[in-house]
PDB file of C-alpha atoms in Angstrom:
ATOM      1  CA  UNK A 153      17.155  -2.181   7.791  1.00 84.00           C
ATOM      2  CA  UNK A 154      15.135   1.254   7.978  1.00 94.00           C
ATOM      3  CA  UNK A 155      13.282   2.473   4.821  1.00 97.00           C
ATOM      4  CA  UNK A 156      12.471   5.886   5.291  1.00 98.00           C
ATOM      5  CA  UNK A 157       9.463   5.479   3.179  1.00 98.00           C
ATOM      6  CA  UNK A 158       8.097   2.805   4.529  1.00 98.00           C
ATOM      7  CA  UNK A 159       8.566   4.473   7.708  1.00 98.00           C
ATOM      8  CA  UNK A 160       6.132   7.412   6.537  1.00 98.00           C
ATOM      9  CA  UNK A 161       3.803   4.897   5.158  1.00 98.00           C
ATOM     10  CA  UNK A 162       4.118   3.203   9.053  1.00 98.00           C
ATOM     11  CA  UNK A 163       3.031   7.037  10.426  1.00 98.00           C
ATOM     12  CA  UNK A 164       0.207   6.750   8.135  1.00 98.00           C
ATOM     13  CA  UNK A 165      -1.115   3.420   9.062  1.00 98.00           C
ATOM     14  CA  UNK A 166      -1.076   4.566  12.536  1.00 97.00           C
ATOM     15  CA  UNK A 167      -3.814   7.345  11.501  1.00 97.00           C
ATOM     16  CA  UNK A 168      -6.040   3.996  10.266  1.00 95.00           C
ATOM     17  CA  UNK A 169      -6.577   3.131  13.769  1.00 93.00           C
ATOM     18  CA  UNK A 170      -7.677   6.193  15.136  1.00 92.00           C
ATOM     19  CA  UNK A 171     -10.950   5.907  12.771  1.00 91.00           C
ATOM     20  CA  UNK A 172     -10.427   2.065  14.189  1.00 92.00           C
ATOM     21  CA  UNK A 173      -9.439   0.777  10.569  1.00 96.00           C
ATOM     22  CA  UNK A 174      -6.694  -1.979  10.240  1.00 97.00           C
ATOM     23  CA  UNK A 175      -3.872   0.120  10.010  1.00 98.00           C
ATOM     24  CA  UNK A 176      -2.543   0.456   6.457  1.00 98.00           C
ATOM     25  CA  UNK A 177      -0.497   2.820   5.168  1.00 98.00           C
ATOM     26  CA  UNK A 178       0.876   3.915   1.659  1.00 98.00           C
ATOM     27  CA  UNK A 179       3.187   6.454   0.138  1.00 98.00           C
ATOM     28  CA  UNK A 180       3.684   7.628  -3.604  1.00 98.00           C
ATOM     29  CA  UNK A 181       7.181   8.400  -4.163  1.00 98.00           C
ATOM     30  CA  UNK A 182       8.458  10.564  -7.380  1.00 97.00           C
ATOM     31  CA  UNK A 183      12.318  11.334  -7.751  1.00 93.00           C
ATOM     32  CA  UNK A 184      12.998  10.980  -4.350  1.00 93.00           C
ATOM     33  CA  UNK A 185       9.813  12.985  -2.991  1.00 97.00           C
ATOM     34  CA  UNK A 186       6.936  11.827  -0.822  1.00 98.00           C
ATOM     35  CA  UNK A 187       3.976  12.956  -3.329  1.00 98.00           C
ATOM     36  CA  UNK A 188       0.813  11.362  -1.706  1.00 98.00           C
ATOM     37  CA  UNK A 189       0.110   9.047   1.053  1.00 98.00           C
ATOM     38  CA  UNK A 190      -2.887   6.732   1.933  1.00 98.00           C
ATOM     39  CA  UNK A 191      -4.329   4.798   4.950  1.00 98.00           C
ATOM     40  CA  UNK A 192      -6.850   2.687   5.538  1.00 98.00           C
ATOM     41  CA  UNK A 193     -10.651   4.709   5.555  1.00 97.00           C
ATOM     42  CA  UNK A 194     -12.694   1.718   5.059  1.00 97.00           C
ATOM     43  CA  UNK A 195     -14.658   2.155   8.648  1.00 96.00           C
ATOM     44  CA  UNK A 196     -14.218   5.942   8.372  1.00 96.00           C
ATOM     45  CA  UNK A 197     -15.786   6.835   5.211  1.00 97.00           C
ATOM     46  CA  UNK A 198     -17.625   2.941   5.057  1.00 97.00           C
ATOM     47  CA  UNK A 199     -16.262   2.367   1.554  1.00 97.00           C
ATOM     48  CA  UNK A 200     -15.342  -1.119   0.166  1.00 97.00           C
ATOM     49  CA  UNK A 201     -12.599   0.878  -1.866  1.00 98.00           C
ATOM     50  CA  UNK A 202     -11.061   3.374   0.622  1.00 98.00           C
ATOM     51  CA  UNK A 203      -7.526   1.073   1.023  1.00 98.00           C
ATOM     52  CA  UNK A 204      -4.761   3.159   1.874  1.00 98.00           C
ATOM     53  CA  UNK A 205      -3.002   2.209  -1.998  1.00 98.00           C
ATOM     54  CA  UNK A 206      -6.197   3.449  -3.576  1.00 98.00           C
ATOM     55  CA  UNK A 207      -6.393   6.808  -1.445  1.00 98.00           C
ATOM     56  CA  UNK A 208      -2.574   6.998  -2.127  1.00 98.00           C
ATOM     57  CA  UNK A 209      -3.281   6.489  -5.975  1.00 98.00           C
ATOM     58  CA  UNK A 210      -6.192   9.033  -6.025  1.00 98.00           C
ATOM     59  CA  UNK A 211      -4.060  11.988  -4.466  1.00 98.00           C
ATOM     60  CA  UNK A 212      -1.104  11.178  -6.208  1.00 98.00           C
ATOM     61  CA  UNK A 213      -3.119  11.349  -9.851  1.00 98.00           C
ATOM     62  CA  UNK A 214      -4.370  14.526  -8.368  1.00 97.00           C
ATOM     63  CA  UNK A 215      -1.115  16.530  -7.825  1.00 96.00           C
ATOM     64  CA  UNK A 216       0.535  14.994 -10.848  1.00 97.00           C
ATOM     65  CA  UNK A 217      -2.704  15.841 -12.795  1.00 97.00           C
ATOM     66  CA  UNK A 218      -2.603  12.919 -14.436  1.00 97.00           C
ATOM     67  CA  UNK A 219      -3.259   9.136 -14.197  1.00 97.00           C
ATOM     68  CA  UNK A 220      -0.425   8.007 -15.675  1.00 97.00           C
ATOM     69  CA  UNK A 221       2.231   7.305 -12.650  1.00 98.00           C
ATOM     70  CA  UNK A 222       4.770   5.411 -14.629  1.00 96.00           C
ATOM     71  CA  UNK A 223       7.868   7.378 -12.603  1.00 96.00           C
ATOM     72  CA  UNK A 224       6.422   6.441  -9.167  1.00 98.00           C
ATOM     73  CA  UNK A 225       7.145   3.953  -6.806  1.00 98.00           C
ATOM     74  CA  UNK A 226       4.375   2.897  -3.580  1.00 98.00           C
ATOM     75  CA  UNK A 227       5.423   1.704  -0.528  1.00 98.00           C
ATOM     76  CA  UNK A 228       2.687   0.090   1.317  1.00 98.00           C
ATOM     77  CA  UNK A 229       2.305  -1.886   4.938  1.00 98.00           C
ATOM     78  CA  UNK A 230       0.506  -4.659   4.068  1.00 98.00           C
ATOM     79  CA  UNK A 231       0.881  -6.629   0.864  1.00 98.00           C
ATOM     80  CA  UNK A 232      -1.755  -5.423  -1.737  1.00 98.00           C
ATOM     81  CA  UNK A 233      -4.706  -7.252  -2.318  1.00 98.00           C
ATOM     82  CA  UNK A 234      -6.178  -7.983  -5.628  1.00 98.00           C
ATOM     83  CA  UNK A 235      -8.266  -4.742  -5.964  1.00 98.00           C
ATOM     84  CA  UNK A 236      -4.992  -2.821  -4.988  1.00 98.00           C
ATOM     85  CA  UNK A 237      -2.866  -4.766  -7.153  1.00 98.00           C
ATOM     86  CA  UNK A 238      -5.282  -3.752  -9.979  1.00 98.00           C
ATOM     87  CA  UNK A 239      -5.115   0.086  -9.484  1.00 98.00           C
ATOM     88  CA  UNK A 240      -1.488  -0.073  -9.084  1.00 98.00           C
ATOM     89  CA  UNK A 241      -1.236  -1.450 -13.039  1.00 98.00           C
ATOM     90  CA  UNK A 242      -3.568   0.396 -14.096  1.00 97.00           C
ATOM     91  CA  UNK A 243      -2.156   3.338 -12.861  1.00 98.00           C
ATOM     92  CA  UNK A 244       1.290   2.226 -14.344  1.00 98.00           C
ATOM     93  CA  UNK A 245       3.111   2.234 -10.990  1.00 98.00           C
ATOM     94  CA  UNK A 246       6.992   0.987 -11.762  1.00 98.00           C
ATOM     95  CA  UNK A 247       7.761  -0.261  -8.392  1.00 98.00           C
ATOM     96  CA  UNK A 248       5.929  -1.623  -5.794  1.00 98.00           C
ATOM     97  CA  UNK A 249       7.754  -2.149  -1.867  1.00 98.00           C
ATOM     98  CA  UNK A 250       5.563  -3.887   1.063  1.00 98.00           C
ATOM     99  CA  UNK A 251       6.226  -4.508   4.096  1.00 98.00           C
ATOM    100  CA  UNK A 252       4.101  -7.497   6.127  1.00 98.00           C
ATOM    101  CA  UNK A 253       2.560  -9.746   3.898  1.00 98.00           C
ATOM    102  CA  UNK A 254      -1.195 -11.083   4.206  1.00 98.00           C
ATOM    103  CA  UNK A 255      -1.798 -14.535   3.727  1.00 97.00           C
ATOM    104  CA  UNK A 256      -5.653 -13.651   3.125  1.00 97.00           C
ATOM    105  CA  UNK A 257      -5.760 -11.488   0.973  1.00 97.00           C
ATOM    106  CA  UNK A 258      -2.171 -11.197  -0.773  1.00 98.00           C
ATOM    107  CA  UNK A 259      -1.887 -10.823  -4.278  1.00 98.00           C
ATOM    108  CA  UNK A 260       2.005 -10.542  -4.241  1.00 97.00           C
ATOM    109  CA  UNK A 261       2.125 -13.886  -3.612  1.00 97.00           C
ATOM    110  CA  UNK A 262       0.334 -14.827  -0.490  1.00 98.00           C
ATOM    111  CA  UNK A 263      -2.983 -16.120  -2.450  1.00 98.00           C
ATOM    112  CA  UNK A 264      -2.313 -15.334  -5.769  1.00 97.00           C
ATOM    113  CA  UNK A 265       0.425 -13.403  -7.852  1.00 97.00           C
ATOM    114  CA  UNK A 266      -1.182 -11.008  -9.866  1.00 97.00           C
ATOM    115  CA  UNK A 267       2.078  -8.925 -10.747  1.00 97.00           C
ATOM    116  CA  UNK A 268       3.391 -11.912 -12.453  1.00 96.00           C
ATOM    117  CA  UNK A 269       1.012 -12.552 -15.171  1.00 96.00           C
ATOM    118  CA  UNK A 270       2.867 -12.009 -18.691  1.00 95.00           C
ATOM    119  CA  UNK A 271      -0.150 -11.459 -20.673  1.00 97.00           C
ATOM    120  CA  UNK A 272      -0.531  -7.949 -19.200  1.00 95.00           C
ATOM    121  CA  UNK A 273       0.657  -4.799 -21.088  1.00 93.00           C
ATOM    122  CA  UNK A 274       2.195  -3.125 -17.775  1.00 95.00           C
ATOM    123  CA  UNK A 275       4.582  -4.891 -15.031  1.00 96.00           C
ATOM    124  CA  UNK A 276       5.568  -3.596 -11.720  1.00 98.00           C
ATOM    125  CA  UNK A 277       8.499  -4.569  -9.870  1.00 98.00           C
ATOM    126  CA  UNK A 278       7.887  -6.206  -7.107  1.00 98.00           C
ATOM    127  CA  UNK A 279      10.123  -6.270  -3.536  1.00 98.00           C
ATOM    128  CA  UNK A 280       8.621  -7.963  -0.677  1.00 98.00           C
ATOM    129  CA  UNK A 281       9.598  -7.873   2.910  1.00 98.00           C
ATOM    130  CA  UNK A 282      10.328  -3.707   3.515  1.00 98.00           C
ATOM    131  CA  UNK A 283      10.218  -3.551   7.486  1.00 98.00           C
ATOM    132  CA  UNK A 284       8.239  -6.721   7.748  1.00 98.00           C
ATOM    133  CA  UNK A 285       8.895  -7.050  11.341  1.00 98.00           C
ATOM    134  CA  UNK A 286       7.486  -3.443  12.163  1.00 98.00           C
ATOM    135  CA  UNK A 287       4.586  -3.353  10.173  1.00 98.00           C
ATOM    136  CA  UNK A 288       3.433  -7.103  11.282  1.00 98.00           C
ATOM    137  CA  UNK A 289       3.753  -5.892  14.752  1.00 98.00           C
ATOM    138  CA  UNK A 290       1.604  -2.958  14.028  1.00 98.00           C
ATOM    139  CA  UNK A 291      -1.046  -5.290  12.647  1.00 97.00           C
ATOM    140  CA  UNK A 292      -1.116  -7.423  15.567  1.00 97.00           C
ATOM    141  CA  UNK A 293      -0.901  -4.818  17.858  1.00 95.00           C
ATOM    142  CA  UNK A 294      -4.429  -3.684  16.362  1.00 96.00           C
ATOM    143  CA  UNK A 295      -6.020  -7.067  16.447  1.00 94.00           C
ATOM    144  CA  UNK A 296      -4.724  -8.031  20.075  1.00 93.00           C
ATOM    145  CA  UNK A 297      -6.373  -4.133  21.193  1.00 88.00           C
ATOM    146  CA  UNK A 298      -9.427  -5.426  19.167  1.00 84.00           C
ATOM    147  CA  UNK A 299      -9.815  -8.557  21.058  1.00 85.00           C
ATOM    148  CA  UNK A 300     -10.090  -6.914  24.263  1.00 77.00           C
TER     149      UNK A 300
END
């Protein structure tokens, strides 16, 4: 089934490769309105930090003027990694959708589960699995070109 978020956040991991970064993409949804979206600048702007949620985050904080993004909701590629998964509580996202997941990196799940710890003061709901089969294919797509 079709997301039509996820599909924007697809469009914007598409943009990572042309700056050849793995392509990631997020959007920041608020009542049913695209507010910001993210991909992937980590070879562009050679930045440890520049993952598409972070970017996304940054410019959604920015039109909202305010860090607090507890009526939000991110839809991302690639299941966040722990860094990610850190600025999403911390910026009080409520709902979290991901497509592919990463078994290297995950925090969702894959490697660790960072969303379920109890002890902290925020939680995000979690749903796995948005378009999984289009944004894995993207993914490989970009490896298989950079094996060539």
């Amino acid at each position: 089934m079709t997301n039509p978020y996820m599909i924007l956040a697809l469009q914007q991991a598409r943009l990572s490769m042309q700056t050849e970064d793995v392509p990631v993409g997020a959007v920041i949804v608020s009542g049913n309105r695209a507010i910001s979206y993210g991909c992937n600048l980590r070879e562009a702007k050679k930045s440890a930090t520049a993952h598409a949620e972070i970017v996304a985050i940054e410019k959604a904080c920015e039109s909202l003027a305010t860090w607090y993004l507890t009526d939000c909701d991110l839809y991302v590629t690639l299941e966040p990694c722990i860094m990610c998964a850190g600025a999403i509580l911390n910026a009080r996202i409520r709902s979290l959708y991901f497509g592919a997941f990463d078994p290297k990196a995950g925090a969702c799940g894959s490697v660790t589960d960072v969303f379920s710890l109890k002890q902290l003061n925020h939680h995000v709901t979690v749903y796995s699995g948005i378009m999984e089969d289009a944004c894995s294919a993207l993914l490989k797509e970009f490896f298989q070109m950079k094996r060539r």
